[in-house]
CSV table of C-alpha atoms in Angstrom, one decimal:
chain,number,residue,atom,x,y,z
A,1,GLU,CA,-4.9,-14.4,-11.1
A,2,VAL,CA,-3.3,-12.6,-8.9
A,3,GLN,CA,-5.6,-11.6,-6.2
A,4,LEU,CA,-5.0,-8.5,-4.0
A,5,VAL,CA,-7.5,-8.1,-0.3
A,6,GLU,CA,-7.1,-5.5,1.5
A,7,SER,CA,-8.6,-5.3,5.2
A,8,GLY,CA,-7.9,-3.2,8.4
A,9,GLY,CA,-9.7,-0.2,7.5
A,10,GLY,CA,-12.6,1.9,9.5
A,11,LEU,CA,-12.6,4.6,11.8
A,12,VAL,CA,-10.2,6.9,13.8
A,13,GLN,CA,-9.4,9.7,15.8
A,14,ALA,CA,-6.7,12.2,14.6
A,15,GLY,CA,-3.8,11.2,16.2
A,16,GLY,CA,-4.6,7.3,16.1
A,17,SER,CA,-3.0,4.5,14.0
A,18,LEU,CA,-4.7,2.0,11.8
A,19,ARG,CA,-2.8,-1.2,9.8
A,20,LEU,CA,-3.9,-2.2,6.8
A,21,SER,CA,-3.1,-5.7,5.3
A,22,CYS,CA,-2.9,-6.4,1.8
A,23,ALA,CA,-3.4,-10.5,1.3
A,24,ALA,CA,-1.9,-11.4,-2.3
A,25,SER,CA,-2.4,-14.5,-4.1
A,26,GLY,CA,-1.8,-16.3,-7.6
A,27,PHE,CA,1.7,-14.5,-8.5
A,28,THR,CA,2.9,-15.9,-11.7
A,29,PHE,CA,6.2,-14.1,-11.3
A,30,ASP,CA,9.2,-14.1,-8.7
A,31,ASP,CA,9.7,-10.7,-7.9
A,32,TYR,CA,7.3,-8.3,-7.1
A,33,ALA,CA,6.1,-4.7,-5.8
A,34,ILE,CA,3.7,-3.8,-3.8
A,35,GLY,CA,2.5,-0.5,-3.5
A,36,TRP,CA,-0.6,1.3,-1.0
A,37,PHE,CA,-2.2,3.6,-2.7
A,38,ARG,CA,-5.4,6.4,-1.8
A,39,GLN,CA,-8.2,8.4,-3.3
A,40,ALA,CA,-9.8,11.0,-1.7
A,41,PRO,CA,-13.3,12.0,-2.9
A,42,GLY,CA,-13.1,14.3,-5.5
A,43,LYS,CA,-9.0,13.7,-5.8
A,44,GLU,CA,-6.7,12.0,-7.4
A,45,ARG,CA,-5.1,8.8,-6.7
A,46,GLU,CA,-2.2,9.1,-4.7
A,47,GLY,CA,1.0,6.6,-4.0
A,48,VAL,CA,2.2,6.9,-0.9
A,49,SER,CA,4.1,3.6,-0.3
A,50,CYS,CA,5.5,0.7,-1.9
A,51,ILE,CA,7.9,-2.4,-0.8
A,52,SER,CA,9.6,-4.2,-3.1
A,53,SER,CA,10.0,-8.4,-2.7
A,54,SER,CA,13.6,-8.6,-4.6
A,55,ASP,CA,15.6,-5.7,-2.8
A,56,GLY,CA,13.5,-5.2,0.4
A,57,SER,CA,13.4,-1.4,-0.4
A,58,THR,CA,10.8,0.6,0.3
A,59,ASP,CA,9.3,3.9,-0.8
A,60,TYR,CA,7.3,6.6,0.8
A,61,ALA,CA,4.8,10.0,-0.6
A,62,ASP,CA,6.4,13.2,1.5
A,63,SER,CA,2.8,13.5,3.2
A,64,VAL,CA,3.2,10.2,4.8
A,65,LYS,CA,6.9,10.2,5.5
A,66,GLY,CA,7.9,9.5,9.7
A,67,ARG,CA,4.2,8.5,9.7
A,68,PHE,CA,3.5,5.5,7.6
A,69,THR,CA,5.4,2.3,7.6
A,70,ILE,CA,5.1,-0.5,4.6
A,71,SER,CA,6.2,-3.8,5.6
A,72,SER,CA,5.8,-7.2,4.7
A,73,ASP,CA,5.7,-10.8,5.7
A,74,ASN,CA,6.3,-13.4,2.9
A,75,ALA,CA,5.5,-16.5,4.7
A,76,LYS,CA,2.1,-15.3,4.7
A,77,ASN,CA,2.2,-13.9,1.4
A,78,THR,CA,1.3,-10.2,3.5
A,79,VAL,CA,1.7,-6.4,3.1
A,80,TYR,CA,1.4,-4.1,6.2
A,81,LEU,CA,0.8,-0.6,6.6
A,82,GLN,CA,1.2,0.7,9.6
A,83,MET,CA,-0.6,4.1,10.1
A,84,ASN,CA,0.2,6.1,12.8
A,85,SER,CA,-0.5,9.6,13.7
A,86,LEU,CA,-3.0,9.9,11.3
A,87,LYS,CA,-4.3,13.1,10.2
A,88,PRO,CA,-8.1,14.2,9.0
A,89,GLU,CA,-6.3,14.4,5.3
A,90,ASP,CA,-5.5,11.1,5.6
A,91,THR,CA,-8.9,9.5,5.3
A,92,ALA,CA,-9.3,7.9,1.7
A,93,VAL,CA,-10.1,4.8,0.1
A,94,TYR,CA,-6.8,2.9,0.4
A,95,TYR,CA,-6.0,0.1,-2.0
A,96,CYS,CA,-2.8,-2.1,-3.0
A,97,ALA,CA,-2.1,-2.9,-5.7
A,98,ALA,CA,0.8,-5.3,-7.7
A,99,VAL,CA,3.5,-5.4,-10.5
A,100,GLY,CA,5.9,-7.6,-11.8
A,101,ILE,CA,10.2,-6.4,-11.8
A,102,LEU,CA,13.1,-7.5,-12.8
A,103,TYR,CA,15.2,-9.1,-10.0
A,104,GLY,CA,17.2,-7.1,-7.7
A,105,SER,CA,15.0,-3.7,-8.5
A,106,SER,CA,14.3,-1.8,-5.9
A,107,CYS,CA,9.8,-0.3,-5.8
A,108,GLN,CA,8.7,2.8,-7.3
A,109,ILE,CA,5.1,4.5,-6.1
A,110,SER,CA,5.3,5.3,-10.5
A,111,TYR,CA,5.1,2.0,-11.7
A,112,GLU,CA,2.8,1.6,-13.7
A,113,TYR,CA,0.8,-1.5,-11.5
A,114,ASP,CA,-1.5,-4.3,-13.2
A,115,TYR,CA,-3.9,-5.5,-10.5
A,116,TRP,CA,-5.8,-4.2,-8.0
A,117,GLY,CA,-7.7,-4.8,-4.5
A,118,GLN,CA,-10.9,-3.3,-3.8
A,119,GLY,CA,-9.8,-1.1,-1.6
A,120,THR,CA,-10.8,-0.7,1.7
A,121,GLN,CA,-12.2,2.6,3.4
A,122,VAL,CA,-10.2,4.9,6.3
A,123,THR,CA,-11.7,8.1,8.0
A,124,VAL,CA,-9.9,10.0,10.5
A,125,SER,CA,-12.0,12.3,12.5
A,126,SER,CA,-11.0,15.4,14.1
């Protein structure tokens, strides 16, 4: 059973930083993409970033480019989202998600992700 557990959310002032973690386990496929998504109250879920375990490629939403960085520690089966220069509009519940991909494939935020974590709250105060 695939399990994804997010951590690292919290309350931070605008301009501050947070690092989210997504601990993954139970994968039955060799290659996968891990994505970060967020959903603010009253808004649709938005793809934030993703990383491919196969070729290490990454993808970012325009709204976070230059501020957020996704990375992975394969030995720990953990994906991180470093969020810098946070803005009040980054406030949301952040989810990580996973999907199996073909060997050599890059990741895309637009994939249909099959497995989801429970989410972690990020609140940025002005």
